[in-house]
Short mmCIF file of C-alpha atoms in Angstrom, two decimals:
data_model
loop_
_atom_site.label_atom_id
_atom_site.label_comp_id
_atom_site.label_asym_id
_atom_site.label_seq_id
_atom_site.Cartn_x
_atom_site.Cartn_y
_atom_site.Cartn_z
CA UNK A 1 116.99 38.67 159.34
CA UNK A 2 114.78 40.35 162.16
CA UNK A 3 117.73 42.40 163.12
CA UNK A 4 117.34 43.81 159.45
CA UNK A 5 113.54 44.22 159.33
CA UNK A 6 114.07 46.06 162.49
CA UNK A 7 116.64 48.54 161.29
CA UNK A 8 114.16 49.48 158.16
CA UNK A 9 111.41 49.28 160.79
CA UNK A 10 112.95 52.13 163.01
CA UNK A 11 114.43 54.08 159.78
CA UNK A 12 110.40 53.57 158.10
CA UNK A 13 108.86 55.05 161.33
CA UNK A 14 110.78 58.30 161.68
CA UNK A 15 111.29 59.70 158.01
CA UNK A 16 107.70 58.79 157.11
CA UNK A 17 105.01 60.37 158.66
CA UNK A 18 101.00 61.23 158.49
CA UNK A 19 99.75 64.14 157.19
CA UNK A 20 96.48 65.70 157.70
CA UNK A 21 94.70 67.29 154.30
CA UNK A 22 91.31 69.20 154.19
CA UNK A 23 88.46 69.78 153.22
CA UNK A 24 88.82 65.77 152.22
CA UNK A 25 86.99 65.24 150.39
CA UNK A 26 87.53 68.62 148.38
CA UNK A 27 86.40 70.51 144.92
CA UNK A 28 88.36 73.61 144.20
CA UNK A 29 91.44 73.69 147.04
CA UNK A 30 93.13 71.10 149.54
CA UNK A 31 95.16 72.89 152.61
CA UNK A 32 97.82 71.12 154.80
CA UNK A 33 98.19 71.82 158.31
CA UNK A 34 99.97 74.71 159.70
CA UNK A 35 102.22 72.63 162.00
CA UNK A 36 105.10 71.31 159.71
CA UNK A 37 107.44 73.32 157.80
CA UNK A 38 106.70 72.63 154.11
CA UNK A 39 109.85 72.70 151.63
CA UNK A 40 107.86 71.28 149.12
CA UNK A 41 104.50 69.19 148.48
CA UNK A 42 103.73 67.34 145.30
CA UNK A 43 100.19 65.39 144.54
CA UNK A 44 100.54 62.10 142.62
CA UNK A 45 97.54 60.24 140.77
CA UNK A 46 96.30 56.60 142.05
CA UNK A 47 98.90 55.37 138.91
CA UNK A 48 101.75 57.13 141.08
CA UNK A 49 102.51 59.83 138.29
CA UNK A 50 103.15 63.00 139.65
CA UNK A 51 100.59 65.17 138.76
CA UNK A 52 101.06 68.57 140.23
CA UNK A 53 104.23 69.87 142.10
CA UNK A 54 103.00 73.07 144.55
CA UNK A 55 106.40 73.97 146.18
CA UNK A 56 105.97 75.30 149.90
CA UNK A 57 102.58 76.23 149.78
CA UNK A 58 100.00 74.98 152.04
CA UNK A 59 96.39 75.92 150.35
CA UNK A 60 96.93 74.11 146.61
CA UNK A 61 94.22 74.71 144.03
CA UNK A 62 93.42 71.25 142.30
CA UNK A 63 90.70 72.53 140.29
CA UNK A 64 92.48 70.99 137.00
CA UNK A 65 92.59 67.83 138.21
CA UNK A 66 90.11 65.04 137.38
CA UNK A 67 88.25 63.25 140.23
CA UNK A 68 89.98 60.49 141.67
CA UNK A 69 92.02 59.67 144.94
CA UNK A 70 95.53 61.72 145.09
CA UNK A 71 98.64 61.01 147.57
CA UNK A 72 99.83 64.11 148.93
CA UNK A 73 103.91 64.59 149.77
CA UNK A 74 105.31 66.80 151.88
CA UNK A 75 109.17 67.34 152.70
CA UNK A 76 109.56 68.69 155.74
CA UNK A 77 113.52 68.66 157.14
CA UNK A 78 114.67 65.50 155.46
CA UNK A 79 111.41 63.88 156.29
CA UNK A 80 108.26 63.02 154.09
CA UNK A 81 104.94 63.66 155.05
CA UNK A 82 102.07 61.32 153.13
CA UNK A 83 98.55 62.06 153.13
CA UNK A 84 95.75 60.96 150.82
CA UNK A 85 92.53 63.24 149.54
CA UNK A 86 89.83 62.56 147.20
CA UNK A 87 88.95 65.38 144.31
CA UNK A 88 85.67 66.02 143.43
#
């Protein structure tokens, strides 16, 4: 059994990673740091329902969304990125 947590342990810890989101919190825009290679980003609501899907961008306009806390996630070469932002 610890041979198994282990194995997800390692496989957890290299295809998840943090992400750093700003201004946080944030009114009109979020932006996502420079340093990864975005393939896509999507923002989910606190109820995990994807709520906006922004592609490769890194500056995302979440003006239409309601105030709450949001989980940003970013693909980045077979890896996800997961940050978390609160909207205004």
């Amino acid at each position: 059994y610890i041979e198994d947590f282990a194995l997800v342990q390692s496989t957890y810890d290299n295809s998840i990673l943090e992400l750093k989101v700003f201004p946080n919190p944030a009114m009109d825009y979020i932006q996502i740091n420079n340093e990864i290679g975005i393939e896509n980003t999507q923002i989910f609501d606190a109820c995990g329902q994807l709520v906006l899907d922004a592609g490769d961008k890194n500056l995302i306009h979440i003006n239409t969304l309601v105030s709450g806390v949001y989980k940003v996630v970013v693909k980045e070469s077979g890896k996800f990125h997961i940050g978390t932002f609160v909207k205004f």
